[in-house]
Amino acid sequence: MLLLERALVRLRIALNSQSKLKPTGKRYAMALNFSELNARAKRRAGVCNMFANIKSSVEIIARHYKMERSEVVRILIEEGYLEDQRKEPNRPIKGGRRHTDK
């Protein structure tokens, strides 16, 4: 059943034309000193590995690591696995909720 579920998820991802995220095609290579990384760095490495090598969707990664979808997308953009498509990524948003917007 697990194999069938994975196949269906990959099929949905392939046929999903609503996703505006653009992968860069960059491959992830596990760090040699992975065991020495702290928990946060290991989580980032796991997110990148699941996205780049295992081809998991952002939703599946977020569910697996119990993270918000936006946090997964932010990690993938910072690490270069997704293209940053914002028109002005460093400009604060007027009235935004982030501490950098105020």
mmCIF file of N, CA and C in Angstrom:
data_model
loop_
_atom_site.group_PDB
_atom_site.id
_atom_site.type_symbol
_atom_site.label_atom_id
_atom_site.label_comp_id
_atom_site.label_asym_id
_atom_site.label_seq_id
_atom_site.Cartn_x
_atom_site.Cartn_y
_atom_site.Cartn_z
ATOM 1 N N MET A 1 0.818 -1.200 0.000
ATOM 2 C CA MET A 1 0.000 0.000 0.000
ATOM 3 C C MET A 1 0.861 1.263 0.000
ATOM 4 N N LEU A 2 1.969 1.219 0.731
ATOM 5 C CA LEU A 2 2.855 2.370 0.800
ATOM 6 C C LEU A 2 3.432 2.715 -0.575
ATOM 7 N N LEU A 3 3.773 1.703 -1.346
ATOM 8 C CA LEU A 3 4.308 1.924 -2.688
ATOM 9 C C LEU A 3 3.270 2.587 -3.578
ATOM 10 N N LEU A 4 2.026 2.158 -3.476
ATOM 11 C CA LEU A 4 0.940 2.737 -4.260
ATOM 12 C C LEU A 4 0.690 4.183 -3.850
ATOM 13 N N GLU A 5 0.732 4.460 -2.539
ATOM 14 C CA GLU A 5 0.542 5.829 -2.060
ATOM 15 C C GLU A 5 1.645 6.743 -2.584
ATOM 16 N N ARG A 6 2.880 6.275 -2.544
ATOM 17 C CA ARG A 6 3.988 7.087 -3.059
ATOM 18 C C ARG A 6 3.829 7.356 -4.553
ATOM 19 N N ALA A 7 3.409 6.339 -5.294
ATOM 20 C CA ALA A 7 3.209 6.509 -6.732
ATOM 21 C C ALA A 7 2.114 7.526 -7.002
ATOM 22 N N LEU A 8 1.035 7.481 -6.226
ATOM 23 C CA LEU A 8 -0.051 8.446 -6.404
ATOM 24 C C LEU A 8 0.398 9.865 -6.066
ATOM 25 N N VAL A 9 1.203 10.014 -5.015
ATOM 26 C CA VAL A 9 1.710 11.339 -4.650
ATOM 27 C C VAL A 9 2.589 11.888 -5.768
ATOM 28 N N ARG A 10 3.461 11.068 -6.300
ATOM 29 C CA ARG A 10 4.334 11.523 -7.396
ATOM 30 C C ARG A 10 3.534 11.868 -8.643
ATOM 31 N N LEU A 11 2.478 11.116 -8.899
ATOM 32 C CA LEU A 11 1.615 11.409 -10.042
ATOM 33 C C LEU A 11 0.899 12.736 -9.838
ATOM 34 N N ARG A 12 0.384 12.976 -8.630
ATOM 35 C CA ARG A 12 -0.279 14.249 -8.343
ATOM 36 C C ARG A 12 0.689 15.413 -8.496
ATOM 37 N N ILE A 13 1.919 15.229 -8.030
ATOM 38 C CA ILE A 13 2.922 16.283 -8.141
ATOM 39 C C ILE A 13 3.223 16.569 -9.616
ATOM 40 N N ALA A 14 3.367 15.519 -10.400
ATOM 41 C CA ALA A 14 3.690 15.680 -11.820
ATOM 42 C C ALA A 14 2.564 16.372 -12.577
ATOM 43 N N LEU A 15 1.330 16.098 -12.194
ATOM 44 C CA LEU A 15 0.186 16.662 -12.910
ATOM 45 C C LEU A 15 -0.306 17.971 -12.321
ATOM 46 N N ASN A 16 0.270 18.401 -11.216
ATOM 47 C CA ASN A 16 -0.183 19.619 -10.559
ATOM 48 C C ASN A 16 0.344 20.835 -11.309
ATOM 49 N N SER A 17 -0.531 21.505 -12.030
ATOM 50 C CA SER A 17 -0.129 22.688 -12.782
ATOM 51 C C SER A 17 -0.301 23.952 -11.958
ATOM 52 N N GLN A 18 -0.857 23.836 -10.740
ATOM 53 C CA GLN A 18 -1.074 25.000 -9.894
ATOM 54 C C GLN A 18 0.181 25.394 -9.131
ATOM 55 N N SER A 19 1.121 24.499 -8.982
ATOM 56 C CA SER A 19 2.325 24.801 -8.226
ATOM 57 C C SER A 19 3.169 25.813 -8.981
ATOM 58 N N LYS A 20 3.452 26.916 -8.335
ATOM 59 C CA LYS A 20 4.247 27.976 -8.954
ATOM 60 C C LYS A 20 5.715 27.897 -8.552
ATOM 61 N N LEU A 21 6.064 26.919 -7.721
ATOM 62 C CA LEU A 21 7.448 26.768 -7.281
ATOM 63 C C LEU A 21 8.291 26.209 -8.413
ATOM 64 N N LYS A 22 9.459 26.794 -8.622
ATOM 65 C CA LYS A 22 10.342 26.362 -9.701
ATOM 66 C C LYS A 22 11.637 25.797 -9.127
ATOM 67 N N PRO A 23 11.802 24.472 -9.175
ATOM 68 C CA PRO A 23 13.053 23.878 -8.687
ATOM 69 C C PRO A 23 14.223 24.259 -9.587
ATOM 70 N N THR A 24 15.407 24.357 -8.994
ATOM 71 C CA THR A 24 16.599 24.710 -9.756
ATOM 72 C C THR A 24 17.253 23.487 -10.388
ATOM 73 N N GLY A 25 16.899 22.287 -9.917
ATOM 74 C CA GLY A 25 17.514 21.068 -10.444
ATOM 75 C C GLY A 25 18.804 20.699 -9.743
ATOM 76 N N LYS A 26 19.169 21.463 -8.730
ATOM 77 C CA LYS A 26 20.386 21.213 -7.970
ATOM 78 C C LYS A 26 20.235 19.909 -7.179
ATOM 79 N N ARG A 27 21.289 19.094 -7.153
ATOM 80 C CA ARG A 27 21.285 17.833 -6.405
ATOM 81 C C ARG A 27 21.872 18.072 -5.011
ATOM 82 N N TYR A 28 21.449 17.260 -4.060
ATOM 83 C CA TYR A 28 21.958 17.387 -2.696
ATOM 84 C C TYR A 28 22.926 16.249 -2.400
ATOM 85 N N ALA A 29 24.080 16.592 -1.865
ATOM 86 C CA ALA A 29 25.061 15.591 -1.436
ATOM 87 C C ALA A 29 25.205 15.710 0.076
ATOM 88 N N MET A 30 25.017 14.602 0.772
ATOM 89 C CA MET A 30 25.079 14.598 2.236
ATOM 90 C C MET A 30 26.479 14.979 2.700
ATOM 91 N N ALA A 31 26.536 15.815 3.715
ATOM 92 C CA ALA A 31 27.812 16.269 4.263
ATOM 93 C C ALA A 31 28.552 15.107 4.930
ATOM 94 N N LEU A 32 29.871 15.116 4.822
ATOM 95 C CA LEU A 32 30.674 14.056 5.432
ATOM 96 C C LEU A 32 30.623 14.114 6.954
ATOM 97 N N ASN A 33 30.472 15.305 7.493
ATOM 98 C CA ASN A 33 30.435 15.474 8.953
ATOM 99 C C ASN A 33 28.994 15.599 9.453
ATOM 100 N N PHE A 34 28.079 14.882 8.840
ATOM 101 C CA PHE A 34 26.651 14.994 9.179
ATOM 102 C C PHE A 34 26.396 14.717 10.660
ATOM 103 N N SER A 35 27.074 13.751 11.222
ATOM 104 C CA SER A 35 26.844 13.391 12.625
ATOM 105 C C SER A 35 27.275 14.505 13.580
ATOM 106 N N GLU A 36 28.136 15.404 13.138
ATOM 107 C CA GLU A 36 28.612 16.494 13.979
ATOM 108 C C GLU A 36 27.719 17.725 13.904
ATOM 109 N N LEU A 37 26.762 17.752 12.980
ATOM 110 C CA LEU A 37 25.879 18.903 12.827
ATOM 111 C C LEU A 37 24.899 18.980 13.990
ATOM 112 N N ASN A 38 24.467 20.205 14.300
ATOM 113 C CA ASN A 38 23.462 20.358 15.347
ATOM 114 C C ASN A 38 22.086 19.976 14.784
ATOM 115 N N ALA A 39 21.087 19.921 15.638
ATOM 116 C CA ALA A 39 19.757 19.447 15.233
ATOM 117 C C ALA A 39 19.143 20.315 14.137
ATOM 118 N N ARG A 40 19.334 21.620 14.233
ATOM 119 C CA ARG A 40 18.764 22.530 13.231
ATOM 120 C C ARG A 40 19.399 22.300 11.851
ATOM 121 N N ALA A 41 20.704 22.135 11.827
ATOM 122 C CA ALA A 41 21.410 21.897 10.568
ATOM 123 C C ALA A 41 21.032 20.541 9.976
ATOM 124 N N LYS A 42 20.833 19.538 10.836
ATOM 125 C CA LYS A 42 20.404 18.225 10.353
ATOM 126 C C LYS A 42 19.008 18.290 9.743
ATOM 127 N N ARG A 43 18.136 19.087 10.349
ATOM 128 C CA ARG A 43 16.781 19.256 9.811
ATOM 129 C C ARG A 43 16.843 19.920 8.434
ATOM 130 N N ARG A 44 17.665 20.962 8.308
ATOM 131 C CA ARG A 44 17.823 21.636 7.012
ATOM 132 C C ARG A 44 18.355 20.663 5.962
ATOM 133 N N ALA A 45 19.336 19.845 6.368
ATOM 134 C CA ALA A 45 19.909 18.864 5.444
ATOM 135 C C ALA A 45 18.853 17.845 5.027
ATOM 136 N N GLY A 46 18.028 17.421 5.975
ATOM 137 C CA GLY A 46 16.966 16.465 5.669
ATOM 138 C C GLY A 46 15.932 17.035 4.721
ATOM 139 N N VAL A 47 15.565 18.298 4.923
ATOM 140 C CA VAL A 47 14.608 18.960 4.031
ATOM 141 C C VAL A 47 15.170 19.011 2.617
ATOM 142 N N CYS A 48 16.420 19.417 2.493
ATOM 143 C CA CYS A 48 17.052 19.503 1.175
ATOM 144 C C CYS A 48 17.164 18.131 0.514
ATOM 145 N N ASN A 49 17.525 17.118 1.281
ATOM 146 C CA ASN A 49 17.652 15.772 0.749
ATOM 147 C C ASN A 49 16.305 15.246 0.269
ATOM 148 N N MET A 50 15.265 15.430 1.078
ATOM 149 C CA MET A 50 13.939 14.942 0.680
ATOM 150 C C MET A 50 13.455 15.629 -0.591
ATOM 151 N N PHE A 51 13.738 16.924 -0.720
ATOM 152 C CA PHE A 51 13.261 17.659 -1.893
ATOM 153 C C PHE A 51 14.083 17.328 -3.134
ATOM 154 N N ALA A 52 15.394 17.384 -3.016
ATOM 155 C CA ALA A 52 16.264 17.246 -4.189
ATOM 156 C C ALA A 52 16.452 15.801 -4.637
ATOM 157 N N ASN A 53 16.677 14.906 -3.708
ATOM 158 C CA ASN A 53 17.012 13.529 -4.076
ATOM 159 C C ASN A 53 15.817 12.585 -4.057
ATOM 160 N N ILE A 54 14.947 12.726 -3.072
ATOM 161 C CA ILE A 54 13.807 11.823 -2.964
ATOM 162 C C ILE A 54 12.615 12.348 -3.757
ATOM 163 N N LYS A 55 12.646 13.631 -4.121
ATOM 164 C CA LYS A 55 11.591 14.288 -4.904
ATOM 165 C C LYS A 55 10.271 14.356 -4.149
ATOM 166 N N SER A 56 10.337 14.546 -2.838
ATOM 167 C CA SER A 56 9.123 14.713 -2.035
ATOM 168 C C SER A 56 8.582 16.120 -2.240
ATOM 169 N N SER A 57 7.265 16.264 -2.120
ATOM 170 C CA SER A 57 6.651 17.581 -2.267
ATOM 171 C C SER A 57 6.878 18.404 -1.010
ATOM 172 N N VAL A 58 6.688 19.699 -1.119
ATOM 173 C CA VAL A 58 6.852 20.598 0.012
ATOM 174 C C VAL A 58 5.868 20.223 1.120
ATOM 175 N N GLU A 59 4.659 19.856 0.746
ATOM 176 C CA GLU A 59 3.645 19.483 1.726
ATOM 177 C C GLU A 59 4.055 18.241 2.521
ATOM 178 N N ILE A 60 4.587 17.253 1.847
ATOM 179 C CA ILE A 60 5.012 16.022 2.512
ATOM 180 C C ILE A 60 6.186 16.304 3.448
ATOM 181 N N ILE A 61 7.130 17.127 2.995
ATOM 182 C CA ILE A 61 8.277 17.478 3.831
ATOM 183 C C ILE A 61 7.804 18.229 5.080
ATOM 184 N N ALA A 62 6.892 19.177 4.890
ATOM 185 C CA ALA A 62 6.371 19.949 6.025
ATOM 186 C C ALA A 62 5.662 19.037 7.022
ATOM 187 N N ARG A 63 4.905 18.094 6.534
ATOM 188 C CA ARG A 63 4.201 17.161 7.413
ATOM 189 C C ARG A 63 5.209 16.257 8.140
ATOM 190 N N HIS A 64 6.217 15.787 7.422
ATOM 191 C CA HIS A 64 7.211 14.885 8.010
ATOM 192 C C HIS A 64 7.977 15.556 9.154
ATOM 193 N N TYR A 65 8.386 16.806 8.938
ATOM 194 C CA TYR A 65 9.183 17.513 9.943
ATOM 195 C C TYR A 65 8.339 18.386 10.868
ATOM 196 N N LYS A 66 7.004 18.328 10.714
ATOM 197 C CA LYS A 66 6.082 19.128 11.537
ATOM 198 C C LYS A 66 6.462 20.608 11.482
ATOM 199 N N MET A 67 6.597 21.102 10.240
ATOM 200 C CA MET A 67 6.960 22.493 9.995
ATOM 201 C C MET A 67 5.859 23.142 9.168
ATOM 202 N N GLU A 68 5.872 24.450 9.141
ATOM 203 C CA GLU A 68 4.978 25.175 8.242
ATOM 204 C C GLU A 68 5.515 25.049 6.821
ATOM 205 N N ARG A 69 4.601 25.036 5.854
ATOM 206 C CA ARG A 69 4.995 24.957 4.444
ATOM 207 C C ARG A 69 5.913 26.124 4.076
ATOM 208 N N SER A 70 5.604 27.305 4.587
ATOM 209 C CA SER A 70 6.408 28.495 4.271
ATOM 210 C C SER A 70 7.841 28.357 4.782
ATOM 211 N N GLU A 71 8.013 27.680 5.916
ATOM 212 C CA GLU A 71 9.368 27.482 6.452
ATOM 213 C C GLU A 71 10.175 26.533 5.557
ATOM 214 N N VAL A 72 9.515 25.495 5.036
ATOM 215 C CA VAL A 72 10.182 24.562 4.119
ATOM 216 C C VAL A 72 10.594 25.304 2.849
ATOM 217 N N VAL A 73 9.685 26.115 2.303
ATOM 218 C CA VAL A 73 9.984 26.874 1.089
ATOM 219 C C VAL A 73 11.143 27.837 1.344
ATOM 220 N N ARG A 74 11.140 28.498 2.501
ATOM 221 C CA ARG A 74 12.219 29.435 2.830
ATOM 222 C C ARG A 74 13.568 28.721 2.873
ATOM 223 N N ILE A 75 13.603 27.545 3.499
ATOM 224 C CA ILE A 75 14.853 26.768 3.567
ATOM 225 C C ILE A 75 15.317 26.397 2.167
ATOM 226 N N LEU A 76 14.404 25.939 1.327
ATOM 227 C CA LEU A 76 14.774 25.512 -0.029
ATOM 228 C C LEU A 76 15.255 26.678 -0.883
ATOM 229 N N ILE A 77 14.676 27.850 -0.685
ATOM 230 C CA ILE A 77 15.147 29.038 -1.413
ATOM 231 C C ILE A 77 16.532 29.439 -0.921
ATOM 232 N N GLU A 78 16.718 29.466 0.409
ATOM 233 C CA GLU A 78 18.021 29.846 0.978
ATOM 234 C C GLU A 78 19.131 28.896 0.544
ATOM 235 N N GLU A 79 18.819 27.618 0.428
ATOM 236 C CA GLU A 79 19.822 26.626 0.057
ATOM 237 C C GLU A 79 19.984 26.489 -1.457
ATOM 238 N N GLY A 80 19.148 27.165 -2.234
ATOM 239 C CA GLY A 80 19.293 27.178 -3.689
ATOM 240 C C GLY A 80 18.595 26.044 -4.423
ATOM 241 N N TYR A 81 17.605 25.415 -3.801
ATOM 242 C CA TYR A 81 16.877 24.321 -4.452
ATOM 243 C C TYR A 81 15.582 24.802 -5.113
ATOM 244 N N LEU A 82 15.141 25.992 -4.752
ATOM 245 C CA LEU A 82 14.001 26.634 -5.404
ATOM 246 C C LEU A 82 14.426 28.018 -5.855
ATOM 247 N N GLU A 83 13.887 28.443 -6.993
ATOM 248 C CA GLU A 83 14.165 29.799 -7.472
ATOM 249 C C GLU A 83 13.385 30.797 -6.627
ATOM 250 N N ASP A 84 14.020 31.910 -6.297
ATOM 251 C CA ASP A 84 13.347 32.988 -5.581
ATOM 252 C C ASP A 84 12.636 33.828 -6.632
ATOM 253 N N GLN A 85 11.318 33.752 -6.661
ATOM 254 C CA GLN A 85 10.550 34.409 -7.707
ATOM 255 C C GLN A 85 9.919 35.721 -7.263
ATOM 256 N N ARG A 86 10.242 36.153 -6.053
ATOM 257 C CA ARG A 86 9.682 37.425 -5.584
ATOM 258 C C ARG A 86 10.273 38.562 -6.396
ATOM 259 N N LYS A 87 9.472 39.562 -6.705
ATOM 260 C CA LYS A 87 9.942 40.682 -7.510
ATOM 261 C C LYS A 87 10.950 41.517 -6.738
ATOM 262 N N GLU A 88 10.690 41.762 -5.455
ATOM 263 C CA GLU A 88 11.599 42.527 -4.605
ATOM 264 C C GLU A 88 11.739 41.795 -3.279
ATOM 265 N N PRO A 89 12.599 40.761 -3.222
ATOM 266 C CA PRO A 89 12.662 39.911 -2.033
ATOM 267 C C PRO A 89 13.155 40.589 -0.759
ATOM 268 N N ASN A 90 13.939 41.628 -0.867
ATOM 269 C CA ASN A 90 14.512 42.242 0.334
ATOM 270 C C ASN A 90 13.774 43.495 0.787
ATOM 271 N N ARG A 91 12.705 43.851 0.088
ATOM 272 C CA ARG A 91 11.970 45.053 0.445
ATOM 273 C C ARG A 91 10.940 44.736 1.532
ATOM 274 N N PRO A 92 10.901 45.497 2.630
ATOM 275 C CA PRO A 92 9.904 45.251 3.662
ATOM 276 C C PRO A 92 8.495 45.516 3.135
ATOM 277 N N ILE A 93 7.540 44.779 3.660
ATOM 278 C CA ILE A 93 6.147 44.938 3.270
ATOM 279 C C ILE A 93 5.506 45.938 4.207
ATOM 280 N N LYS A 94 4.839 46.943 3.653
ATOM 281 C CA LYS A 94 4.194 47.957 4.480
ATOM 282 C C LYS A 94 3.084 47.307 5.292
ATOM 283 N N GLY A 95 3.168 47.439 6.608
ATOM 284 C CA GLY A 95 2.151 46.858 7.481
ATOM 285 C C GLY A 95 2.290 45.358 7.651
ATOM 286 N N GLY A 96 3.441 44.779 7.257
ATOM 287 C CA GLY A 96 3.650 43.346 7.349
ATOM 288 C C GLY A 96 3.792 42.875 8.792
ATOM 289 N N ARG A 97 3.726 41.561 8.984
ATOM 290 C CA ARG A 97 3.776 40.980 10.324
ATOM 291 C C ARG A 97 5.186 40.609 10.755
ATOM 292 N N ARG A 98 6.137 40.589 9.839
ATOM 293 C CA ARG A 98 7.510 40.226 10.202
ATOM 294 C C ARG A 98 8.162 41.370 10.973
ATOM 295 N N HIS A 99 9.114 41.029 11.819
ATOM 296 C CA HIS A 99 9.800 42.067 12.589
ATOM 297 C C HIS A 99 10.631 42.966 11.687
ATOM 298 N N THR A 100 11.010 42.502 10.497
ATOM 299 C CA THR A 100 11.785 43.328 9.573
ATOM 300 C C THR A 100 10.900 44.322 8.815
ATOM 301 N N ASP A 101 9.592 44.134 8.864
ATOM 302 C CA ASP A 101 8.671 45.006 8.136
ATOM 303 C C ASP A 101 8.336 46.283 8.919
ATOM 304 N N LYS A 102 8.672 46.310 10.180
ATOM 305 C CA LYS A 102 8.242 47.434 11.024
ATOM 306 C C LYS A 102 9.294 48.478 11.166
#
